[in-house]
JSON list of C-alpha atoms in Angstrom, two decimals:
[
{"chain": "A", "resi": 249, "resn": "MET", "atom": "CA", "xyz": [-9.15, -36.35, -19.27]},
{"chain": "A", "resi": 250, "resn": "ARG", "atom": "CA", "xyz": [-9.21, -37.91, -15.80]},
{"chain": "A", "resi": 251, "resn": "GLN", "atom": "CA", "xyz": [-5.43, -37.72, -15.61]},
{"chain": "A", "resi": 252, "resn": "ALA", "atom": "CA", "xyz": [-5.48, -34.00, -16.46]},
{"chain": "A", "resi": 253, "resn": "VAL", "atom": "CA", "xyz": [-8.08, -33.34, -13.76]},
{"chain": "A", "resi": 254, "resn": "LEU", "atom": "CA", "xyz": [-6.10, -35.39, -11.23]},
{"chain": "A", "resi": 255, "resn": "ALA", "atom": "CA", "xyz": [-2.87, -33.57, -12.13]},
{"chain": "A", "resi": 256, "resn": "THR", "atom": "CA", "xyz": [-4.61, -30.20, -11.72]},
{"chain": "A", "resi": 257, "resn": "ILE", "atom": "CA", "xyz": [-5.99, -31.18, -8.31]},
{"chain": "A", "resi": 258, "resn": "LEU", "atom": "CA", "xyz": [-2.60, -32.44, -7.15]},
{"chain": "A", "resi": 259, "resn": "LEU", "atom": "CA", "xyz": [-0.88, -29.28, -8.39]},
{"chain": "A", "resi": 260, "resn": "ALA", "atom": "CA", "xyz": [-3.45, -27.12, -6.57]},
{"chain": "A", "resi": 261, "resn": "PHE", "atom": "CA", "xyz": [-2.87, -29.17, -3.41]},
{"chain": "A", "resi": 262, "resn": "VAL", "atom": "CA", "xyz": [0.91, -28.74, -3.58]},
{"chain": "A", "resi": 263, "resn": "VAL", "atom": "CA", "xyz": [0.60, -24.99, -4.21]},
{"chain": "A", "resi": 264, "resn": "GLY", "atom": "CA", "xyz": [-1.87, -24.69, -1.31]},
{"chain": "A", "resi": 265, "resn": "VAL", "atom": "CA", "xyz": [0.46, -26.54, 1.05]},
{"chain": "A", "resi": 266, "resn": "LEU", "atom": "CA", "xyz": [3.38, -24.33, 0.00]},
{"chain": "A", "resi": 267, "resn": "LEU", "atom": "CA", "xyz": [1.34, -21.17, 0.56]},
{"chain": "A", "resi": 268, "resn": "ARG", "atom": "CA", "xyz": [-0.01, -22.34, 3.90]},
{"chain": "A", "resi": 269, "resn": "PHE", "atom": "CA", "xyz": [2.93, -24.11, 5.53]},
{"chain": "A", "resi": 270, "resn": "GLY", "atom": "CA", "xyz": [5.93, -22.59, 3.76]},
{"chain": "A", "resi": 271, "resn": "PRO", "atom": "CA", "xyz": [8.72, -20.78, 5.59]},
{"chain": "A", "resi": 272, "resn": "HIS", "atom": "CA", "xyz": [6.89, -17.40, 5.57]},
{"chain": "A", "resi": 273, "resn": "ARG", "atom": "CA", "xyz": [3.70, -16.15, 7.13]},
{"chain": "A", "resi": 274, "resn": "LEU", "atom": "CA", "xyz": [0.76, -15.45, 4.81]},
{"chain": "A", "resi": 275, "resn": "ALA", "atom": "CA", "xyz": [1.13, -11.68, 5.13]},
{"chain": "A", "resi": 276, "resn": "PRO", "atom": "CA", "xyz": [4.43, -9.80, 5.38]},
{"chain": "A", "resi": 277, "resn": "ASP", "atom": "CA", "xyz": [5.31, -7.91, 8.53]},
{"chain": "A", "resi": 278, "resn": "ARG", "atom": "CA", "xyz": [3.70, -4.48, 8.32]},
{"chain": "A", "resi": 279, "resn": "GLU", "atom": "CA", "xyz": [4.08, -3.60, 12.00]},
{"chain": "A", "resi": 280, "resn": "GLU", "atom": "CA", "xyz": [6.00, -0.42, 11.22]},
{"chain": "A", "resi": 281, "resn": "LEU", "atom": "CA", "xyz": [3.09, 0.90, 9.13]},
{"chain": "A", "resi": 282, "resn": "HIS", "atom": "CA", "xyz": [0.73, 0.26, 12.06]},
{"chain": "A", "resi": 283, "resn": "ARG", "atom": "CA", "xyz": [2.71, 2.04, 14.78]},
{"chain": "A", "resi": 284, "resn": "PRO", "atom": "CA", "xyz": [1.31, 5.43, 15.76]},
{"chain": "A", "resi": 285, "resn": "THR", "atom": "CA", "xyz": [1.91, 7.56, 12.66]},
{"chain": "A", "resi": 286, "resn": "ALA", "atom": "CA", "xyz": [3.09, 10.65, 14.56]},
{"chain": "A", "resi": 287, "resn": "GLN", "atom": "CA", "xyz": [6.02, 8.64, 16.00]},
{"chain": "A", "resi": 288, "resn": "ILE", "atom": "CA", "xyz": [7.15, 7.46, 12.57]},
{"chain": "A", "resi": 289, "resn": "HIS", "atom": "CA", "xyz": [6.55, 10.69, 10.63]},
{"chain": "A", "resi": 290, "resn": "PRO", "atom": "CA", "xyz": [6.82, 13.76, 12.89]},
{"chain": "A", "resi": 291, "resn": "GLN", "atom": "CA", "xyz": [5.54, 17.15, 11.79]},
{"chain": "A", "resi": 292, "resn": "GLY", "atom": "CA", "xyz": [8.03, 18.94, 9.55]},
{"chain": "A", "resi": 293, "resn": "GLU", "atom": "CA", "xyz": [9.69, 15.77, 8.24]},
{"chain": "A", "resi": 294, "resn": "ARG", "atom": "CA", "xyz": [10.51, 15.71, 4.51]},
{"chain": "A", "resi": 295, "resn": "LEU", "atom": "CA", "xyz": [9.09, 12.92, 2.37]},
{"chain": "A", "resi": 296, "resn": "GLY", "atom": "CA", "xyz": [10.30, 13.39, -1.19]},
{"chain": "A", "resi": 297, "resn": "ASN", "atom": "CA", "xyz": [9.15, 16.85, -2.33]},
{"chain": "A", "resi": 298, "resn": "PHE", "atom": "CA", "xyz": [6.62, 17.06, 0.51]},
{"chain": "A", "resi": 299, "resn": "VAL", "atom": "CA", "xyz": [6.69, 18.14, 4.15]},
{"chain": "A", "resi": 300, "resn": "VAL", "atom": "CA", "xyz": [4.57, 16.34, 6.74]},
{"chain": "A", "resi": 301, "resn": "GLU", "atom": "CA", "xyz": [1.99, 18.82, 7.97]},
{"chain": "A", "resi": 302, "resn": "HIS", "atom": "CA", "xyz": [-0.03, 16.51, 10.19]},
{"chain": "A", "resi": 303, "resn": "ALA", "atom": "CA", "xyz": [0.02, 12.81, 11.10]},
{"chain": "A", "resi": 304, "resn": "ARG", "atom": "CA", "xyz": [-3.12, 11.11, 12.37]},
{"chain": "A", "resi": 305, "resn": "ASP", "atom": "CA", "xyz": [-2.70, 8.28, 14.86]},
{"chain": "A", "resi": 306, "resn": "GLN", "atom": "CA", "xyz": [-4.91, 5.58, 13.43]},
{"chain": "A", "resi": 307, "resn": "THR", "atom": "CA", "xyz": [-4.59, 1.88, 12.71]},
{"chain": "A", "resi": 308, "resn": "ARG", "atom": "CA", "xyz": [-3.36, 2.76, 9.21]},
{"chain": "A", "resi": 309, "resn": "LEU", "atom": "CA", "xyz": [-0.80, 5.31, 8.11]},
{"chain": "A", "resi": 310, "resn": "SER", "atom": "CA", "xyz": [-2.51, 8.65, 7.48]},
{"chain": "A", "resi": 311, "resn": "LEU", "atom": "CA", "xyz": [-0.60, 11.82, 6.62]},
{"chain": "A", "resi": 312, "resn": "SER", "atom": "CA", "xyz": [-1.37, 15.34, 5.53]},
{"chain": "A", "resi": 313, "resn": "LEU", "atom": "CA", "xyz": [1.44, 16.57, 3.26]},
{"chain": "A", "resi": 314, "resn": "ARG", "atom": "CA", "xyz": [2.30, 20.02, 1.95]},
{"chain": "A", "resi": 315, "resn": "SER", "atom": "CA", "xyz": [3.85, 20.73, -1.41]},
{"chain": "A", "resi": 316, "resn": "PRO", "atom": "CA", "xyz": [4.86, 24.10, -2.87]},
{"chain": "A", "resi": 317, "resn": "LEU", "atom": "CA", "xyz": [2.91, 23.08, -6.00]},
{"chain": "A", "resi": 318, "resn": "CYS", "atom": "CA", "xyz": [-0.47, 22.86, -4.21]},
{"chain": "A", "resi": 319, "resn": "ARG", "atom": "CA", "xyz": [-2.47, 25.38, -2.23]},
{"chain": "A", "resi": 320, "resn": "ALA", "atom": "CA", "xyz": [-4.23, 22.70, -0.18]},
{"chain": "A", "resi": 321, "resn": "PRO", "atom": "CA", "xyz": [-2.67, 19.70, 1.55]},
{"chain": "A", "resi": 322, "resn": "VAL", "atom": "CA", "xyz": [-2.28, 16.30, -0.09]},
{"chain": "A", "resi": 323, "resn": "TYR", "atom": "CA", "xyz": [-3.65, 13.43, 1.98]},
{"chain": "A", "resi": 324, "resn": "VAL", "atom": "CA", "xyz": [-2.10, 9.98, 1.87]},
{"chain": "A", "resi": 325, "resn": "THR", "atom": "CA", "xyz": [-3.38, 6.84, 3.58]},
{"chain": "A", "resi": 326, "resn": "SER", "atom": "CA", "xyz": [-2.09, 3.29, 3.49]},
{"chain": "A", "resi": 327, "resn": "GLY", "atom": "CA", "xyz": [-4.29, 0.29, 2.96]},
{"chain": "A", "resi": 328, "resn": "SER", "atom": "CA", "xyz": [-3.89, -3.45, 2.90]},
{"chain": "A", "resi": 329, "resn": "VAL", "atom": "CA", "xyz": [-5.15, -5.64, 0.08]},
{"chain": "A", "resi": 330, "resn": "PHE", "atom": "CA", "xyz": [-6.55, -7.86, 2.88]},
{"chain": "A", "resi": 331, "resn": "GLY", "atom": "CA", "xyz": [-8.29, -5.13, 4.88]},
{"chain": "A", "resi": 332, "resn": "SER", "atom": "CA", "xyz": [-11.65, -3.49, 4.51]},
{"chain": "A", "resi": 333, "resn": "ALA", "atom": "CA", "xyz": [-11.84, -0.95, 1.75]},
{"chain": "A", "resi": 334, "resn": "PRO", "atom": "CA", "xyz": [-11.95, 2.69, 2.93]},
{"chain": "A", "resi": 335, "resn": "GLU", "atom": "CA", "xyz": [-12.42, 3.91, -0.66]},
{"chain": "A", "resi": 336, "resn": "ARG", "atom": "CA", "xyz": [-16.15, 4.65, -0.34]},
{"chain": "A", "resi": 337, "resn": "LEU", "atom": "CA", "xyz": [-15.67, 6.63, 2.86]},
{"chain": "A", "resi": 338, "resn": "MET", "atom": "CA", "xyz": [-12.76, 8.54, 1.31]},
{"chain": "A", "resi": 339, "resn": "ALA", "atom": "CA", "xyz": [-14.76, 9.23, -1.86]},
{"chain": "A", "resi": 340, "resn": "PHE", "atom": "CA", "xyz": [-17.54, 10.65, 0.32]},
{"chain": "A", "resi": 341, "resn": "ARG", "atom": "CA", "xyz": [-15.10, 12.82, 2.25]},
{"chain": "A", "resi": 342, "resn": "PHE", "atom": "CA", "xyz": [-13.19, 13.91, -0.87]},
{"chain": "A", "resi": 343, "resn": "PRO", "atom": "CA", "xyz": [-15.69, 14.01, -3.78]},
{"chain": "A", "resi": 344, "resn": "GLU", "atom": "CA", "xyz": [-14.15, 13.81, -7.25]},
{"chain": "A", "resi": 345, "resn": "PRO", "atom": "CA", "xyz": [-14.75, 17.25, -8.84]},
{"chain": "A", "resi": 346, "resn": "PRO", "atom": "CA", "xyz": [-12.66, 19.26, -6.37]},
{"chain": "A", "resi": 347, "resn": "TRP", "atom": "CA", "xyz": [-10.40, 16.29, -5.51]},
{"chain": "A", "resi": 348, "resn": "ARG", "atom": "CA", "xyz": [-8.31, 13.88, -7.56]},
{"chain": "A", "resi": 349, "resn": "THR", "atom": "CA", "xyz": [-7.31, 10.37, -6.45]},
{"chain": "A", "resi": 350, "resn": "VAL", "atom": "CA", "xyz": [-4.17, 8.44, -7.35]},
{"chain": "A", "resi": 351, "resn": "TYR", "atom": "CA", "xyz": [-3.43, 4.95, -6.03]},
{"chain": "A", "resi": 352, "resn": "VAL", "atom": "CA", "xyz": [0.14, 3.68, -5.70]},
{"chain": "A", "resi": 353, "resn": "TYR", "atom": "CA", "xyz": [0.66, -0.08, -5.63]},
{"chain": "A", "resi": 354, "resn": "GLN", "atom": "CA", "xyz": [3.85, -2.05, -6.29]},
{"chain": "A", "resi": 355, "resn": "GLY", "atom": "CA", "xyz": [5.69, 0.87, -7.83]},
{"chain": "A", "resi": 356, "resn": "ARG", "atom": "CA", "xyz": [2.85, 1.92, -10.15]},
{"chain": "A", "resi": 357, "resn": "ALA", "atom": "CA", "xyz": [0.62, 4.99, -9.99]},
{"chain": "A", "resi": 358, "resn": "LEU", "atom": "CA", "xyz": [-2.96, 4.05, -10.89]},
{"chain": "A", "resi": 359, "resn": "GLY", "atom": "CA", "xyz": [-6.14, 6.01, -11.49]},
{"chain": "A", "resi": 360, "resn": "HIS", "atom": "CA", "xyz": [-8.24, 3.04, -10.35]},
{"chain": "A", "resi": 361, "resn": "PHE", "atom": "CA", "xyz": [-7.41, 0.32, -7.81]},
{"chain": "A", "resi": 362, "resn": "SER", "atom": "CA", "xyz": [-8.73, -3.23, -8.07]},
{"chain": "A", "resi": 363, "resn": "ARG", "atom": "CA", "xyz": [-8.43, -5.16, -4.83]},
{"chain": "A", "resi": 364, "resn": "PHE", "atom": "CA", "xyz": [-9.10, -8.45, -6.67]},
{"chain": "A", "resi": 365, "resn": "ASP", "atom": "CA", "xyz": [-6.17, -7.88, -9.04]},
{"chain": "A", "resi": 366, "resn": "ALA", "atom": "CA", "xyz": [-3.99, -6.87, -6.09]},
{"chain": "A", "resi": 367, "resn": "LEU", "atom": "CA", "xyz": [-4.85, -10.09, -4.24]},
{"chain": "A", "resi": 368, "resn": "LEU", "atom": "CA", "xyz": [-4.02, -12.15, -7.33]},
{"chain": "A", "resi": 369, "resn": "ASP", "atom": "CA", "xyz": [-0.68, -10.30, -7.61]},
{"chain": "A", "resi": 370, "resn": "PHE", "atom": "CA", "xyz": [-0.01, -10.93, -3.92]},
{"chain": "A", "resi": 371, "resn": "PHE", "atom": "CA", "xyz": [-0.71, -14.67, -4.10]},
{"chain": "A", "resi": 372, "resn": "TRP", "atom": "CA", "xyz": [1.40, -15.02, -7.25]},
{"chain": "A", "resi": 373, "resn": "GLY", "atom": "CA", "xyz": [4.26, -13.16, -5.53]},
{"chain": "A", "resi": 374, "resn": "ARG", "atom": "CA", "xyz": [3.77, -15.27, -2.41]},
{"chain": "A", "resi": 375, "resn": "LEU", "atom": "CA", "xyz": [4.06, -18.48, -4.45]},
{"chain": "A", "resi": 376, "resn": "LYS", "atom": "CA", "xyz": [7.25, -17.22, -6.10]},
{"chain": "A", "resi": 377, "resn": "ALA", "atom": "CA", "xyz": [8.66, -16.23, -2.70]},
{"chain": "A", "resi": 378, "resn": "GLN", "atom": "CA", "xyz": [7.88, -19.66, -1.25]},
{"chain": "A", "resi": 379, "resn": "LEU", "atom": "CA", "xyz": [9.51, -21.46, -4.15]},
{"chain": "A", "resi": 380, "resn": "SER", "atom": "CA", "xyz": [12.62, -19.27, -4.04]},
{"chain": "A", "resi": 381, "resn": "LEU", "atom": "CA", "xyz": [12.69, -19.05, -0.21]},
{"chain": "A", "resi": 382, "resn": "SER", "atom": "CA", "xyz": [12.83, -15.26, -0.39]},
{"chain": "A", "resi": 383, "resn": "ARG", "atom": "CA", "xyz": [11.28, -12.81, 2.06]},
{"chain": "A", "resi": 384, "resn": "LEU", "atom": "CA", "xyz": [8.09, -10.83, 1.43]},
{"chain": "A", "resi": 385, "resn": "ASP", "atom": "CA", "xyz": [7.97, -7.19, 2.44]},
{"chain": "A", "resi": 386, "resn": "ALA", "atom": "CA", "xyz": [5.28, -4.62, 3.12]},
{"chain": "A", "resi": 387, "resn": "ALA", "atom": "CA", "xyz": [5.13, -3.53, -0.55]},
{"chain": "A", "resi": 388, "resn": "GLU", "atom": "CA", "xyz": [3.57, -6.88, -1.49]},
{"chain": "A", "resi": 389, "resn": "SER", "atom": "CA", "xyz": [0.29, -6.15, 0.30]},
{"chain": "A", "resi": 390, "resn": "THR", "atom": "CA", "xyz": [0.23, -2.39, 0.91]},
{"chain": "A", "resi": 391, "resn": "TYR", "atom": "CA", "xyz": [-1.19, 0.30, -1.35]},
{"chain": "A", "resi": 392, "resn": "PHE", "atom": "CA", "xyz": [-1.39, 4.05, -0.87]},
{"chain": "A", "resi": 393, "resn": "THR", "atom": "CA", "xyz": [-4.25, 6.39, -1.67]},
{"chain": "A", "resi": 394, "resn": "PHE", "atom": "CA", "xyz": [-3.32, 9.99, -2.47]},
{"chain": "A", "resi": 395, "resn": "ARG", "atom": "CA", "xyz": [-6.11, 12.60, -2.39]},
{"chain": "A", "resi": 396, "resn": "MET", "atom": "CA", "xyz": [-5.15, 15.98, -3.80]},
{"chain": "A", "resi": 397, "resn": "PRO", "atom": "CA", "xyz": [-6.97, 19.05, -5.09]},
{"chain": "A", "resi": 398, "resn": "ALA", "atom": "CA", "xyz": [-7.97, 18.59, -8.74]},
{"chain": "A", "resi": 399, "resn": "GLU", "atom": "CA", "xyz": [-6.01, 21.67, -9.88]},
{"chain": "A", "resi": 400, "resn": "CYS", "atom": "CA", "xyz": [-2.84, 20.38, -8.20]},
{"chain": "A", "resi": 401, "resn": "ARG", "atom": "CA", "xyz": [-0.89, 18.56, -10.91]},
{"chain": "A", "resi": 402, "resn": "LEU", "atom": "CA", "xyz": [1.75, 16.62, -9.04]},
{"chain": "A", "resi": 403, "resn": "SER", "atom": "CA", "xyz": [3.77, 14.15, -11.06]},
{"chain": "A", "resi": 404, "resn": "ASN", "atom": "CA", "xyz": [3.29, 10.44, -10.48]},
{"chain": "A", "resi": 405, "resn": "GLU", "atom": "CA", "xyz": [7.03, 10.21, -9.81]},
{"chain": "A", "resi": 406, "resn": "ALA", "atom": "CA", "xyz": [6.66, 12.49, -6.77]},
{"chain": "A", "resi": 407, "resn": "LEU", "atom": "CA", "xyz": [3.89, 10.26, -5.38]},
{"chain": "A", "resi": 408, "resn": "LEU", "atom": "CA", "xyz": [5.91, 7.12, -6.09]},
{"chain": "A", "resi": 409, "resn": "ALA", "atom": "CA", "xyz": [8.91, 8.61, -4.26]},
{"chain": "A", "resi": 410, "resn": "VAL", "atom": "CA", "xyz": [6.80, 9.26, -1.14]},
{"chain": "A", "resi": 411, "resn": "SER", "atom": "CA", "xyz": [5.37, 5.75, -1.09]},
{"chain": "A", "resi": 412, "resn": "ARG", "atom": "CA", "xyz": [8.82, 4.22, -1.72]},
{"chain": "A", "resi": 413, "resn": "GLN", "atom": "CA", "xyz": [10.30, 6.20, 1.19]},
{"chain": "A", "resi": 414, "resn": "ILE", "atom": "CA", "xyz": [7.48, 5.13, 3.55]},
{"chain": "A", "resi": 415, "resn": "LEU", "atom": "CA", "xyz": [7.84, 1.46, 2.57]},
{"chain": "A", "resi": 416, "resn": "GLU", "atom": "CA", "xyz": [11.64, 1.52, 2.87]},
{"chain": "A", "resi": 417, "resn": "ARG", "atom": "CA", "xyz": [11.31, 2.83, 6.40]},
{"chain": "A", "resi": 418, "resn": "ALA", "atom": "CA", "xyz": [8.70, 0.17, 7.23]},
{"chain": "A", "resi": 419, "resn": "ASN", "atom": "CA", "xyz": [10.90, -2.61, 5.83]},
{"chain": "A", "resi": 420, "resn": "ARG", "atom": "CA", "xyz": [13.95, -1.35, 7.75]},
{"chain": "A", "resi": 421, "resn": "GLY", "atom": "CA", "xyz": [11.94, -0.90, 10.92]},
{"chain": "A", "resi": 422, "resn": "ALA", "atom": "CA", "xyz": [13.51, 2.51, 11.40]},
{"chain": "A", "resi": 423, "resn": "GLY", "atom": "CA", "xyz": [12.00, 5.17, 13.61]},
{"chain": "A", "resi": 424, "resn": "PRO", "atom": "CA", "xyz": [12.07, 8.89, 12.94]},
{"chain": "A", "resi": 425, "resn": "ARG", "atom": "CA", "xyz": [15.30, 10.43, 11.80]},
{"chain": "A", "resi": 426, "resn": "ALA", "atom": "CA", "xyz": [17.15, 12.77, 14.08]}
]
């Protein structure tokens, strides 16, 4: 029994050292998502089936998108699994009966987002990246919150396409297209 406990402690130590002092920083570079949003996504730009109506310059990506399928705009914000949770504020601003919420994280559209599960996923991915010496990207720690009118039935694939396009641009470090 003592040997099993000692082996577990040693394994935890090795994993901790790899996560802390490995070749990559703890969090991937998300600088592109934190630049002023209006510079990255100008008004009128196409993101999937949507058109950027308005970009708010905040510390996190925040866009108002228009779709021909919805009468009102669709709002999308980015969040970090490490940051403070804006979900309560957003739920107050967009109450559930007239609004519907979809979270997009790691290529999945979710009706509910668990920050604890996302952190576990991140640390597991971080351990795999350290062991394989691969690079982490912004998708590992970034999730998107889509707020849309309840009667607007956009497909999850359309929301996934928007988040994929935003993350690809962040990973490339590209500015707005000409």
